[in-house]
Amino acid sequence: MLNIVLFGPPGAGKGTQSEKIIEKYGLTHLSTGDLFRKHLGEGTELGNLAKKYMNEGRLVPDEVVISMVEDKINSTQDSKGFIFDGFPRTTAQAEALDVMLEKNGMGISGMIALDVPEDILRERIKERGKTSGRVDDQDDEKINTRISVYLEETFPVADYYEKQDKLKKINGVGKIEEIFSEISSAIDSY
Ligand code: AMP
């Protein structure tokens, strides 16, 4: 069982690289951002709850995210493993994830962290905003909030995995295929 945390700031390329990882390794994609957007589109109670946080670029409260992830893990059968994309985003989420996986006889194989400088992130997010239709991709203030939330609340999650010797940093600037090749080497070493 291969369980990977794909980590990095908004605009680092987690979604793009996740698609390639899934194709090559047959893992189950668990993107909390995608799950929230699905709930939002379907107008569920969870979607309505998450909406105000998402539209402002703030984090949805831990307990809400954790129970959504737990439902997804428990309802997925016959998986070769998960690629966690956009989760965990706080140390409390990382701790809860370990507990959830342990209950199912699993653990995290490793964290792959994509490193991209802030000016490139801003450019990429705005470029994506032209086609993604995401309000949080289009407004400078919301983009600023997302980047500072990442630095203050999410960045420390890398330490959590580094302490367990599970962190692998990869340069997220360059050709998609080259970045993917580095990611593949990291995955193959697990
Ligand atoms: P993303 O597509 O990963 O950038 O997520 C979009 C938005 O969904 C974020 O800005 C948050 O408001 C919310 N979100 C996604 N994942 C999480 C998470 N793990 N914890 C808290 N909020 C999240």
Short mmCIF file of C-alpha atoms in Angstrom, two decimals, residues 9-94:
data_model
loop_
_atom_site.label_atom_id
_atom_site.label_comp_id
_atom_site.label_asym_id
_atom_site.label_seq_id
_atom_site.Cartn_x
_atom_site.Cartn_y
_atom_site.Cartn_z
CA PRO A 9 1.46 26.05 -1.67
CA PRO A 10 -1.55 26.93 -3.84
CA GLY A 11 -0.38 26.99 -7.46
CA ALA A 12 2.54 24.59 -6.86
CA GLY A 13 1.18 22.09 -9.40
CA LYS A 14 -0.28 19.51 -7.00
CA GLY A 15 -3.37 18.90 -9.15
CA THR A 16 -1.36 18.50 -12.38
CA GLN A 17 1.17 16.15 -10.82
CA SER A 18 -1.55 14.19 -8.98
CA GLU A 19 -3.17 13.30 -12.30
CA LYS A 20 0.12 11.92 -13.59
CA ILE A 21 0.82 9.99 -10.38
CA ILE A 22 -2.64 8.40 -10.49
CA GLU A 23 -2.14 7.37 -14.10
CA LYS A 24 1.24 5.77 -13.42
CA TYR A 25 0.70 4.22 -9.99
CA GLY A 26 -3.08 3.63 -9.97
CA LEU A 27 -3.59 5.41 -6.65
CA THR A 28 -6.87 6.86 -5.40
CA HIS A 29 -6.90 10.66 -5.59
CA LEU A 30 -8.08 12.34 -2.42
CA SER A 31 -8.16 16.10 -3.01
CA THR A 32 -10.00 17.91 -0.23
CA GLY A 33 -10.32 21.03 -2.45
CA ASP A 34 -12.02 18.93 -5.18
CA LEU A 35 -14.29 17.22 -2.63
CA PHE A 36 -15.36 20.61 -1.22
CA ARG A 37 -15.96 22.02 -4.72
CA LYS A 38 -18.14 18.98 -5.50
CA HIS A 39 -20.19 19.56 -2.34
CA LEU A 40 -20.44 23.24 -3.20
CA GLY A 41 -21.68 22.47 -6.72
CA GLU A 42 -24.27 20.04 -5.37
CA GLY A 43 -25.38 22.53 -2.71
CA THR A 44 -25.00 20.05 0.17
CA GLU A 45 -24.94 21.12 3.82
CA LEU A 46 -21.18 20.52 3.91
CA GLY A 47 -20.75 22.59 0.74
CA ASN A 48 -22.70 25.48 2.23
CA LEU A 49 -20.62 25.30 5.38
CA ALA A 50 -17.32 25.30 3.48
CA LYS A 51 -18.33 28.02 1.01
CA LYS A 52 -17.53 31.12 3.05
CA TYR A 53 -14.11 29.81 4.05
CA MET A 54 -13.23 28.79 0.50
CA ASN A 55 -14.38 32.02 -1.06
CA GLU A 56 -12.22 34.00 1.36
CA GLY A 57 -9.21 31.71 0.91
CA ARG A 58 -9.29 30.59 4.56
CA LEU A 59 -9.10 27.04 5.86
CA VAL A 60 -12.28 25.09 6.52
CA PRO A 61 -12.26 24.03 10.23
CA ASP A 62 -10.23 20.90 10.96
CA GLU A 63 -13.10 18.77 12.29
CA VAL A 64 -15.12 19.32 9.10
CA VAL A 65 -12.20 18.39 6.81
CA ILE A 66 -11.15 15.42 8.93
CA SER A 67 -14.59 13.82 8.95
CA MET A 68 -14.95 14.31 5.18
CA VAL A 69 -11.57 12.59 4.61
CA GLU A 70 -12.46 9.79 7.02
CA ASP A 71 -15.71 9.12 5.08
CA LYS A 72 -13.78 8.98 1.82
CA ILE A 73 -11.13 6.60 3.18
CA ASN A 74 -13.72 4.33 4.78
CA SER A 75 -15.88 4.21 1.65
CA THR A 76 -12.97 3.41 -0.70
CA GLN A 77 -12.37 -0.29 -1.24
CA ASP A 78 -9.70 -2.24 -3.07
CA SER A 79 -7.40 0.76 -3.37
CA LYS A 80 -3.67 0.46 -4.03
CA GLY A 81 -3.26 3.50 -1.81
CA PHE A 82 -4.07 7.21 -1.71
CA ILE A 83 -2.53 10.36 -3.02
CA PHE A 84 -3.49 13.10 -0.57
CA ASP A 85 -3.64 16.44 -2.38
CA GLY A 86 -4.32 19.60 -0.35
CA PHE A 87 -4.56 17.55 2.84
CA PRO A 88 -3.28 17.62 5.58
CA ARG A 89 -3.06 21.41 5.79
CA THR A 90 -2.61 21.71 9.56
CA THR A 91 -0.62 19.64 12.05
CA ALA A 92 -3.91 18.58 13.70
CA GLN A 93 -5.06 17.19 10.31
CA ALA A 94 -1.74 15.33 9.91
#
